[in-house]
PDB file of C-alpha atoms in Angstrom:
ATOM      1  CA  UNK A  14      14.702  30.742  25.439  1.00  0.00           C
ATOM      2  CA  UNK A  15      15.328  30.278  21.593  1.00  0.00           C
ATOM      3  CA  UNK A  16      12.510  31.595  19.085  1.00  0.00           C
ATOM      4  CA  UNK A  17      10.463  28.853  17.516  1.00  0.00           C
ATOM      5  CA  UNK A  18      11.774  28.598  14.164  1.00  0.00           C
ATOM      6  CA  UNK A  19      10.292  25.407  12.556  1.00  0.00           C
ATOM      7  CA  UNK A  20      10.518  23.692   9.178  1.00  0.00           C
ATOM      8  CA  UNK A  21       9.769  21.016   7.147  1.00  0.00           C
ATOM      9  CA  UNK A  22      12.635  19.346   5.427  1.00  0.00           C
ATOM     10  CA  UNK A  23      10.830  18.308   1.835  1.00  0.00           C
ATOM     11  CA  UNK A  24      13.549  15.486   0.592  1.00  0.00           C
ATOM     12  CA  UNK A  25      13.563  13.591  -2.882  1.00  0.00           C
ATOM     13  CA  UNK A  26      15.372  10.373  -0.931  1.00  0.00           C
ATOM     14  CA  UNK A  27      16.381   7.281  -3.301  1.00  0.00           C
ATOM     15  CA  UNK A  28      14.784   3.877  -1.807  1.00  0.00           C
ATOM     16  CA  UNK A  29      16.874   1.814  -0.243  1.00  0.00           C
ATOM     17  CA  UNK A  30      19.796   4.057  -0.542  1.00  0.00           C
ATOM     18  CA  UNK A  31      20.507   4.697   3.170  1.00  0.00           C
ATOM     19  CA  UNK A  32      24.123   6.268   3.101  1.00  0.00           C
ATOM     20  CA  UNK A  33      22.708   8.460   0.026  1.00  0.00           C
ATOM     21  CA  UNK A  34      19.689   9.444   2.400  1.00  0.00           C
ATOM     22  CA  UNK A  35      21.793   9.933   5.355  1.00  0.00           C
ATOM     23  CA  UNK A  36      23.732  12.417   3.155  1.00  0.00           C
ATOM     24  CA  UNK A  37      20.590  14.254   2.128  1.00  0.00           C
ATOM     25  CA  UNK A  38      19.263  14.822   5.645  1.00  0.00           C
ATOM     26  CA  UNK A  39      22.646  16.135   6.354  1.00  0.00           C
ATOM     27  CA  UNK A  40      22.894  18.535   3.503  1.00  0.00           C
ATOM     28  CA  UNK A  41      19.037  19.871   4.930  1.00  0.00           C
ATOM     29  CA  UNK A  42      19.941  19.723   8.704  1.00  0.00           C
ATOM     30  CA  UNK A  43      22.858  22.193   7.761  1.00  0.00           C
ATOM     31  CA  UNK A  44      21.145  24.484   5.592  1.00  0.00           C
ATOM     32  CA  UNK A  45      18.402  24.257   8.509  1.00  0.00           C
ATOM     33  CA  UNK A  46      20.864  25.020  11.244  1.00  0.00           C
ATOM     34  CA  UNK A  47      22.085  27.985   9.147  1.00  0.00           C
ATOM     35  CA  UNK A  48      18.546  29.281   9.387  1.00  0.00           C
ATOM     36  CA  UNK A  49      18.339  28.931  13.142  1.00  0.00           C
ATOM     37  CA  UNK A  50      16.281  26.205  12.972  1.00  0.00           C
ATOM     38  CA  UNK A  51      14.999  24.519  16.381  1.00  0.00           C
ATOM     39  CA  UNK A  52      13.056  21.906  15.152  1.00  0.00           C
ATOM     40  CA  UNK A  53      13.602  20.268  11.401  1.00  0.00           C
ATOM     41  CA  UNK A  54      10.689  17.637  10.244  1.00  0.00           C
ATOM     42  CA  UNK A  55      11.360  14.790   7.499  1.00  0.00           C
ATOM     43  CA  UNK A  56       8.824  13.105   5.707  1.00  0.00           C
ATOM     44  CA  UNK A  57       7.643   9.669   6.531  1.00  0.00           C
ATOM     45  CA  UNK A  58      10.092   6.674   5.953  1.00  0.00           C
ATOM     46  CA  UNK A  59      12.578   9.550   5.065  1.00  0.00           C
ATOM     47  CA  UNK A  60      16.113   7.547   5.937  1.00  0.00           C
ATOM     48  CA  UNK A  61      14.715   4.329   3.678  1.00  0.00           C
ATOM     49  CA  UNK A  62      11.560   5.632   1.300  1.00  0.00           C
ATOM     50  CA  UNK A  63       8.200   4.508   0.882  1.00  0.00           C
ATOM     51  CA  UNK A  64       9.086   0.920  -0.795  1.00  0.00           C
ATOM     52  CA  UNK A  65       7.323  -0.829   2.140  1.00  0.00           C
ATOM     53  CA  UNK A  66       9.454  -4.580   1.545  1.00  0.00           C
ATOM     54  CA  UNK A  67      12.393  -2.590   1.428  1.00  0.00           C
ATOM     55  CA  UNK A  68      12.312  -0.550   4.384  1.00  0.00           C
ATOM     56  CA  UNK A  69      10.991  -3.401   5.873  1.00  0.00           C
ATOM     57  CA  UNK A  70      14.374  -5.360   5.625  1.00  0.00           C
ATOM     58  CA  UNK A  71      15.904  -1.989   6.094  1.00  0.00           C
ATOM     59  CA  UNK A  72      14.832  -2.005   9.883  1.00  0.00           C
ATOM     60  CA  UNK A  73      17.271  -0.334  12.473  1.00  0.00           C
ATOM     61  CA  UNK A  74      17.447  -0.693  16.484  1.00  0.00           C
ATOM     62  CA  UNK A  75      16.966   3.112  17.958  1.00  0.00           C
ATOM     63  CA  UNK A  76      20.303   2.982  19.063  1.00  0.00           C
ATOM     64  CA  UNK A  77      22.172   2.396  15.436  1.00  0.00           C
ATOM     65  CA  UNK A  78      25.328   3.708  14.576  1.00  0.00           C
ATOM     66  CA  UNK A  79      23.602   5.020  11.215  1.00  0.00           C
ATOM     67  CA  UNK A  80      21.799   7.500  13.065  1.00  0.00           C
ATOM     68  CA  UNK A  81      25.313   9.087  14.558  1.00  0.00           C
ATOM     69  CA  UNK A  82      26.355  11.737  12.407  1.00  0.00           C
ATOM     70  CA  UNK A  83      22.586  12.894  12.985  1.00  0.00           C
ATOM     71  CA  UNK A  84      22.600  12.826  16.419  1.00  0.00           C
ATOM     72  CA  UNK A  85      25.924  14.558  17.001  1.00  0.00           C
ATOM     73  CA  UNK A  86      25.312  17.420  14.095  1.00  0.00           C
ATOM     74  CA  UNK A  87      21.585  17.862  16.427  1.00  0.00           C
ATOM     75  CA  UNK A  88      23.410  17.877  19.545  1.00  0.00           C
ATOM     76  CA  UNK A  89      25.479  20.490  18.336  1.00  0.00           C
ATOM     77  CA  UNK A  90      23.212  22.650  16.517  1.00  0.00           C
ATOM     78  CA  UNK A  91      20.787  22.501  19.442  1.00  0.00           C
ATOM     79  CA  UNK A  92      18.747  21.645  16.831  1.00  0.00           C
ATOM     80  CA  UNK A  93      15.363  18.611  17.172  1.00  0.00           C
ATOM     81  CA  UNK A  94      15.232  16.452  14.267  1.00  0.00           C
ATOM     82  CA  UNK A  95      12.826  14.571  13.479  1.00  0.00           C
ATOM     83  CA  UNK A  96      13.750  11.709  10.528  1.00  0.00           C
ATOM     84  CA  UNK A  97      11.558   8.461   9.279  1.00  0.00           C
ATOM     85  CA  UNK A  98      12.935   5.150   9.860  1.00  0.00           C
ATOM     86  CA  UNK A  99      11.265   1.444   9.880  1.00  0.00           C
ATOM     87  CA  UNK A 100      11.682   0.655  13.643  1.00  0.00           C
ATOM     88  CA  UNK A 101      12.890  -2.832  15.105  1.00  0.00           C
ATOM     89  CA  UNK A 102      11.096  -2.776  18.663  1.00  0.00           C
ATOM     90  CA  UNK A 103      11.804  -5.012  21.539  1.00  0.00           C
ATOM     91  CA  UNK A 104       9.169  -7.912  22.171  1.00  0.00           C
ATOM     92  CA  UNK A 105       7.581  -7.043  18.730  1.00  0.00           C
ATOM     93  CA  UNK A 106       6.898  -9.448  15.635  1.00  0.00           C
ATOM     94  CA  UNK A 107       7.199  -6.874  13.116  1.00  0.00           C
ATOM     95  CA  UNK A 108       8.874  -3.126  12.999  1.00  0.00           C
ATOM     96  CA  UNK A 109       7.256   0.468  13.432  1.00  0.00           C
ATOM     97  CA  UNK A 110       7.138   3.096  11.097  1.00  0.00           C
ATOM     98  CA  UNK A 111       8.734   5.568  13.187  1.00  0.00           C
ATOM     99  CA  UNK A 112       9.305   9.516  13.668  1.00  0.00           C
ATOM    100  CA  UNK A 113      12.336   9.087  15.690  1.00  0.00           C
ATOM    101  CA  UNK A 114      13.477  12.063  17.459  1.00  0.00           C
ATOM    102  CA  UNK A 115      17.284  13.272  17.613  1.00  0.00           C
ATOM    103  CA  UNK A 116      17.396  15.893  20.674  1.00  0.00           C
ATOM    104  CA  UNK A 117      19.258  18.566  21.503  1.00  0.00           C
ATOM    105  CA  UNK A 118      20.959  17.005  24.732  1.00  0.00           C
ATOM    106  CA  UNK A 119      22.295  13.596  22.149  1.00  0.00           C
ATOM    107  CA  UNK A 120      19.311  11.551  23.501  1.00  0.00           C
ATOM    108  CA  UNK A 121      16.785   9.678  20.992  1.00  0.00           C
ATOM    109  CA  UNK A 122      13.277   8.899  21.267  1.00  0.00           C
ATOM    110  CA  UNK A 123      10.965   7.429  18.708  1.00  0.00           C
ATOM    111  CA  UNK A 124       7.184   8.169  18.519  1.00  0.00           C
ATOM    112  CA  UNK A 125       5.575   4.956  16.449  1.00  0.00           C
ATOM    113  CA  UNK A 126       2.897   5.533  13.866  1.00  0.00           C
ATOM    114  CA  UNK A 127      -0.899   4.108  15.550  1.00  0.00           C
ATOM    115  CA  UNK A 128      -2.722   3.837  12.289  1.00  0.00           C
ATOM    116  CA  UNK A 129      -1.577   2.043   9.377  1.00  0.00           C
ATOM    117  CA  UNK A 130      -2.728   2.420   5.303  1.00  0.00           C
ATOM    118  CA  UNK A 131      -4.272  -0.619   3.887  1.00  0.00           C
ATOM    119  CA  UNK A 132      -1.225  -2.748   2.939  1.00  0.00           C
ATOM    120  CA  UNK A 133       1.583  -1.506   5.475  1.00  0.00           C
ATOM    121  CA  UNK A 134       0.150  -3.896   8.233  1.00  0.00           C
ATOM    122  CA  UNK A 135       1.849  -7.044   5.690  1.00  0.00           C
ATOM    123  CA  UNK A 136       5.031  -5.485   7.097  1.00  0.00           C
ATOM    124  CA  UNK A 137       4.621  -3.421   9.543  1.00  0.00           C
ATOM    125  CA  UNK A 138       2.922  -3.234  13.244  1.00  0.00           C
ATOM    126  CA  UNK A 139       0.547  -0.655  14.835  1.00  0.00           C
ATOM    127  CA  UNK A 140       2.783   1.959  16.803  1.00  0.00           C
ATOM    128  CA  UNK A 141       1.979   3.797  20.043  1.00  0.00           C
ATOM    129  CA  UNK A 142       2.432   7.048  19.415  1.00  0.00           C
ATOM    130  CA  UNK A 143       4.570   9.157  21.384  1.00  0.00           C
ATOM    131  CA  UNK A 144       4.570  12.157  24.323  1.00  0.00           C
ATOM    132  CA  UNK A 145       4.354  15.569  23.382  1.00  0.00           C
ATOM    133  CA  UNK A 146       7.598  17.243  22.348  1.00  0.00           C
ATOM    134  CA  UNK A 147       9.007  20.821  23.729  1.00  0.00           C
ATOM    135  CA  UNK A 148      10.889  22.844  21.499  1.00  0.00           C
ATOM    136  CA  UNK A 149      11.471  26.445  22.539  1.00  0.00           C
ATOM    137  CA  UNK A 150       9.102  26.464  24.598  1.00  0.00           C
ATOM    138  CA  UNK A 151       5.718  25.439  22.404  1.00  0.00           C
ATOM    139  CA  UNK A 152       4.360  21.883  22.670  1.00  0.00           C
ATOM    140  CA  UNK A 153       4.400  19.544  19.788  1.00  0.00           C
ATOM    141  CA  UNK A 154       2.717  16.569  18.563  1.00  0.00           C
ATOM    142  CA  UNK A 155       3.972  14.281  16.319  1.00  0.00           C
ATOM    143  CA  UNK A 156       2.103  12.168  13.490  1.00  0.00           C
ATOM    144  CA  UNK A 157       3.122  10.176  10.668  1.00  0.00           C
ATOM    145  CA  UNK A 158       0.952  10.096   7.573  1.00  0.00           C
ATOM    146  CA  UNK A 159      -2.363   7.899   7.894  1.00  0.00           C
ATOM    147  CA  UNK A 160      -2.157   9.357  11.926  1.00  0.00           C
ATOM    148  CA  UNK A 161      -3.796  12.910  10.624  1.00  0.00           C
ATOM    149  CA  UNK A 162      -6.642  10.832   8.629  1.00  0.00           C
ATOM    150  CA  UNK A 163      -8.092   9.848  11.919  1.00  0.00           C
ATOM    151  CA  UNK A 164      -9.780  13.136  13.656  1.00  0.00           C
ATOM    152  CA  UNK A 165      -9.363  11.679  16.984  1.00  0.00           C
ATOM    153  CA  UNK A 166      -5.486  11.509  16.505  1.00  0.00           C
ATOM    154  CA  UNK A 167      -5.436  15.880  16.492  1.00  0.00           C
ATOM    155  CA  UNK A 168      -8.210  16.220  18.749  1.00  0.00           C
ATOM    156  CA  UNK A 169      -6.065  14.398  21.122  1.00  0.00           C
ATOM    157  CA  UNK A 170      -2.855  16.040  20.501  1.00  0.00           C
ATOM    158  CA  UNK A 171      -4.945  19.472  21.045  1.00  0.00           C
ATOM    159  CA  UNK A 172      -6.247  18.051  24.685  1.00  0.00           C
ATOM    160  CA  UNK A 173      -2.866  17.135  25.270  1.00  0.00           C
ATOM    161  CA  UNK A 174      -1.736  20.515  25.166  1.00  0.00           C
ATOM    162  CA  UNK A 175      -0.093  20.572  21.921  1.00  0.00           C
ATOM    163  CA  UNK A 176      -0.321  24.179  19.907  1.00  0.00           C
ATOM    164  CA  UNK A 177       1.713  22.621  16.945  1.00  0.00           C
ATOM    165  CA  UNK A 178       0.632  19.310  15.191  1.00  0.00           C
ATOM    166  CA  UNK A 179       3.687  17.903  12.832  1.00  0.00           C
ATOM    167  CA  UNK A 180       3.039  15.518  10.629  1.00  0.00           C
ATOM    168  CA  UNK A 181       5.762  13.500   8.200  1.00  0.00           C
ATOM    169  CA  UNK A 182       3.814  12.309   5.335  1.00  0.00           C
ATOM    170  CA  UNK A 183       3.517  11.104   1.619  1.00  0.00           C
ATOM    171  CA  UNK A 184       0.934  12.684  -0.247  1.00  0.00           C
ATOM    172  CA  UNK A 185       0.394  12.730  -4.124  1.00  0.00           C
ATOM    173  CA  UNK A 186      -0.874  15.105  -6.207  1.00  0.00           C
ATOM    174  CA  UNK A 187      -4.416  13.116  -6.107  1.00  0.00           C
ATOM    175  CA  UNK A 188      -4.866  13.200  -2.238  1.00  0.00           C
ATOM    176  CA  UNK A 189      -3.155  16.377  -1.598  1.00  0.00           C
ATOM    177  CA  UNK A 190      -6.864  18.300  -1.782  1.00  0.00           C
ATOM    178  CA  UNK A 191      -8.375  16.485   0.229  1.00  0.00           C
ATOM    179  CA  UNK A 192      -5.415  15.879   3.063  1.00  0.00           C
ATOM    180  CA  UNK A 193      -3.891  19.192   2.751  1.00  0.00           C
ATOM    181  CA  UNK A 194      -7.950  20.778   3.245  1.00  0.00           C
ATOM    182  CA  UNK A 195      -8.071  18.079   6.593  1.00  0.00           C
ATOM    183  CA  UNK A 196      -4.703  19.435   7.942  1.00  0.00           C
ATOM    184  CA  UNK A 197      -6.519  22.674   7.708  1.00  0.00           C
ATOM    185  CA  UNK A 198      -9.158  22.245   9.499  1.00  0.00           C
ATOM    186  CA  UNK A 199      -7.461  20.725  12.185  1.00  0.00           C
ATOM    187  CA  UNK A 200      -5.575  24.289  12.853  1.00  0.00           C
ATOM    188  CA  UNK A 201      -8.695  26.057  12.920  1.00  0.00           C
ATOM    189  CA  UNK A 202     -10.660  23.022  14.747  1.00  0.00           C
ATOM    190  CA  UNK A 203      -8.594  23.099  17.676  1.00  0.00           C
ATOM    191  CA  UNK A 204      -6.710  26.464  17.137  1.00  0.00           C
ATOM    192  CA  UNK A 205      -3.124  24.275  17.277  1.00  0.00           C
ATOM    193  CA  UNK A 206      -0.776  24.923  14.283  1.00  0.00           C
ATOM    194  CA  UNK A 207      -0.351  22.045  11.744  1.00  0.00           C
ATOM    195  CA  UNK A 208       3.274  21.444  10.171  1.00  0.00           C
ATOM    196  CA  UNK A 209       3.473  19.273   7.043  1.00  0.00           C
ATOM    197  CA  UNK A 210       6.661  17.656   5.751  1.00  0.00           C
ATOM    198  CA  UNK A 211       5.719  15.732   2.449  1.00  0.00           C
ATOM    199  CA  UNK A 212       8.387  13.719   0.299  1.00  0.00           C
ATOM    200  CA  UNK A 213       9.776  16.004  -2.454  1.00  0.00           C
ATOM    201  CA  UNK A 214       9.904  12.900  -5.283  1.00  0.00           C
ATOM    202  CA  UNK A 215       8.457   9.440  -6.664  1.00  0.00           C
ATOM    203  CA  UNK A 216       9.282   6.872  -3.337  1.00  0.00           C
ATOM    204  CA  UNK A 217       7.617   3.232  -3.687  1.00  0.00           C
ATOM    205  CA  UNK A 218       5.855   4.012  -6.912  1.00  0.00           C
ATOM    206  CA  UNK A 219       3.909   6.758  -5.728  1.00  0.00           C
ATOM    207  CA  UNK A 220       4.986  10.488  -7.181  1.00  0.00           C
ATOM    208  CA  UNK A 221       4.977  12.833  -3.913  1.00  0.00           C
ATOM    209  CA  UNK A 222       3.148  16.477  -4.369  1.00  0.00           C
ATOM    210  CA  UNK A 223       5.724  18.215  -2.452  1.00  0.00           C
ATOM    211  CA  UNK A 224       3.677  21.431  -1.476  1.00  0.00           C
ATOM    212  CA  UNK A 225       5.134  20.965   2.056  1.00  0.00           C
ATOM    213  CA  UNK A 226       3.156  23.552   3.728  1.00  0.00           C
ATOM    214  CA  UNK A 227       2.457  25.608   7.537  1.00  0.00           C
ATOM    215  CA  UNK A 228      -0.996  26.689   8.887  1.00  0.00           C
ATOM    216  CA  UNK A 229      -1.025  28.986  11.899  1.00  0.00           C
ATOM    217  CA  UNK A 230      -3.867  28.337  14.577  1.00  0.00           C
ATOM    218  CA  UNK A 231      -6.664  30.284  12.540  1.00  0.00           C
ATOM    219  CA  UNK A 232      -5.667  27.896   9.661  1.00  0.00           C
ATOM    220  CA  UNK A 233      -4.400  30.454   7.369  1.00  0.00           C
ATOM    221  CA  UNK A 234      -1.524  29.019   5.271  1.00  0.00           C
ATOM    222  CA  UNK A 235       1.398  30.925   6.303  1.00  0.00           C
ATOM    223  CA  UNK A 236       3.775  29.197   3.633  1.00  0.00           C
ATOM    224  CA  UNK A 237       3.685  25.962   1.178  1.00  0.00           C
ATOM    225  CA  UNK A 238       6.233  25.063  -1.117  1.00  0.00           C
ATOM    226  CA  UNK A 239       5.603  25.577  -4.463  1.00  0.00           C
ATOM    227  CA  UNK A 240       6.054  22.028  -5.922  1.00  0.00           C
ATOM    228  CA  UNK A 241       7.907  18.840  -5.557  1.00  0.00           C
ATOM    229  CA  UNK A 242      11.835  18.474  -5.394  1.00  0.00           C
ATOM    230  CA  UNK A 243      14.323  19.270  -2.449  1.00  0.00           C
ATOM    231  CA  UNK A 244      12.947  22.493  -0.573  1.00  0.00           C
ATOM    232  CA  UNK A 245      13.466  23.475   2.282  1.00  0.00           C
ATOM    233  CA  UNK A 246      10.313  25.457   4.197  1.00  0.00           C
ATOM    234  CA  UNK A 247      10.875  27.485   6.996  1.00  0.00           C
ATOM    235  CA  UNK A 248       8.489  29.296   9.760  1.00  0.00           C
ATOM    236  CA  UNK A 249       9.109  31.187  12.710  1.00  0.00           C
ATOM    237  CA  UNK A 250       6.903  32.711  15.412  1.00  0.00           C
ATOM    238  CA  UNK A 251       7.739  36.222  16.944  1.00  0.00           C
ATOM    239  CA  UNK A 252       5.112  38.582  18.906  1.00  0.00           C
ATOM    240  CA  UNK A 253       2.814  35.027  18.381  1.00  0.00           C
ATOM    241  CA  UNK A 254       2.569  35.601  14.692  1.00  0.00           C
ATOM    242  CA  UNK A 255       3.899  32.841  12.341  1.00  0.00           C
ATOM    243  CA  UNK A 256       5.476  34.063   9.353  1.00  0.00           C
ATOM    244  CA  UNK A 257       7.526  31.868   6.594  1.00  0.00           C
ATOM    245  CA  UNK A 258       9.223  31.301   3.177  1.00  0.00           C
ATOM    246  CA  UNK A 259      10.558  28.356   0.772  1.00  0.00           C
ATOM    247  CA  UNK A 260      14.056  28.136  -0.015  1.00  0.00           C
ATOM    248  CA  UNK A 261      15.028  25.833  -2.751  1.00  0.00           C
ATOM    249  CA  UNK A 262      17.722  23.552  -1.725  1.00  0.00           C
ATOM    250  CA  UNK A 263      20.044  23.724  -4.516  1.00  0.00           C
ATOM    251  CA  UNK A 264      22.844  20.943  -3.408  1.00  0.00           C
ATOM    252  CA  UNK A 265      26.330  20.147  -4.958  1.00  0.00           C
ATOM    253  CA  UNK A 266      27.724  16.798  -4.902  1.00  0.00           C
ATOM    254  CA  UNK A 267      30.066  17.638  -2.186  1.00  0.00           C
ATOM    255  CA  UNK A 268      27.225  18.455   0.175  1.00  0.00           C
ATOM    256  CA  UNK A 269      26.034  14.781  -1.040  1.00  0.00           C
ATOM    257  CA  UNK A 270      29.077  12.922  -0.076  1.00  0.00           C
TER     258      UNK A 270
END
């Protein structure tokens, strides 16, 4: 079995721009894969930003040919991939905001946000959530943003069985206190480590924190990116300790095309 090597995939995306953004979480899920990643996190709404109308007319079926060169670079890296995308689900009104999950074998599944911020129900529905992930070996929940503000949403994942809570978020430098403190407590609540992917730049008028950041189960930070912008934070578990680092993603415009 492969060794749990996580990380969160901090992106400054462009809103709107899909085939830009699609470029971007290439550029990361290579630099990920040449870090042995196993499973790679983007933030919320990562493949369209935060500009809720936008995204919103932005929406994509689970099974769109935008998501292909994702699905066949994480089939052949072996590599889950988590990216944000607004949703268009069957028998539904309105889209999801939606992890949606690229797996090793070329399958995709989608977990759907349950608990929307004051404004996103204009355009958006209330999700379901999604079953718990396996990724070498340790169970994983997912979350997306406003998910973690609810304590029942971890305290479920925990009785589920999960011993790593991932969340894709957008957090600014006001709320980050206060959110990144909850995450924390979380990890030592239920002893289940907490993953964080925030957005790495300004995405539907709000300026992301960055600060990306890993708690192991006693909710000791393990590793946090150091500020906004395109970083890359890896953590990896050996002998059940989690260690980690940052590593600046310094992309050329080749990587980008």
């Amino acid at each position: 079995m492969p060794q749990a090597i996580f990380a969160a995939a901090q992106c400054a995306i462009r809103d709107g721009a899909i085939t830009a953004n699609l470029a971007l979480h290439l550029a990361f899920m290579r630099h990920a894969h040449e870090q042995g990643v196993t499973l790679l996190l983007f933030p919320e709404l990562s493949l369209t930003g935060y500009a809720l109308k936008t995204a919103s007319a932005l929406v994509q079926g689970l099974d769109t040919p935008l998501l292909a060169p994702l699905r066949q670079f994480a089939q052949a890296a072996g590599m889950t991939t988590v990216v944000g995308m607004p949703l268009k689900v069957p028998g539904q009104d309105k889209p999801h905001i939606a992890a949606c999950i690229l797996h090793p074998d070329g399958s995709i599944t989608a977990y759907t946000k349950q608990h929307l911020h004051t404004g996103e129900d204009v355009f958006f529905g209330v999700g379901s959530g999604g079953e718990l992930l396996s990724v070498a070996g340790v169970p994983v929940a997912l979350s997306v943003c406003a998910d973690f503000t609810h304590p029942e949403h971890a305290a479920d994942a925990a009785q589920r069985g999960a011993q790593v809570y991932a969340t894709g978020v957008l957090i600014g430098e006001t709320g980050y206190p206060a959110d990144s403190a909850l995450l924390q407590s979380y990890a030592q609540r239920h002893a289940m480590a907490v993953l964080m992917a925030n957005h790495g730049g300004s995405t539907g008028g709000w300026a992301a924190a960055g600060r990306s950041a890993f708690w192991d189960e006693q909710g000791r930070c393990v590793a946090a990116a150091s500020g906004a912008g395109n970083r890359l934070l890896v953590v990896s578990r050996r002998g059940g300790e989690w260690t980690g680092r940052e590593i600046p993603m310094a992309l050329d415009a080749a990587e980008l095309a």
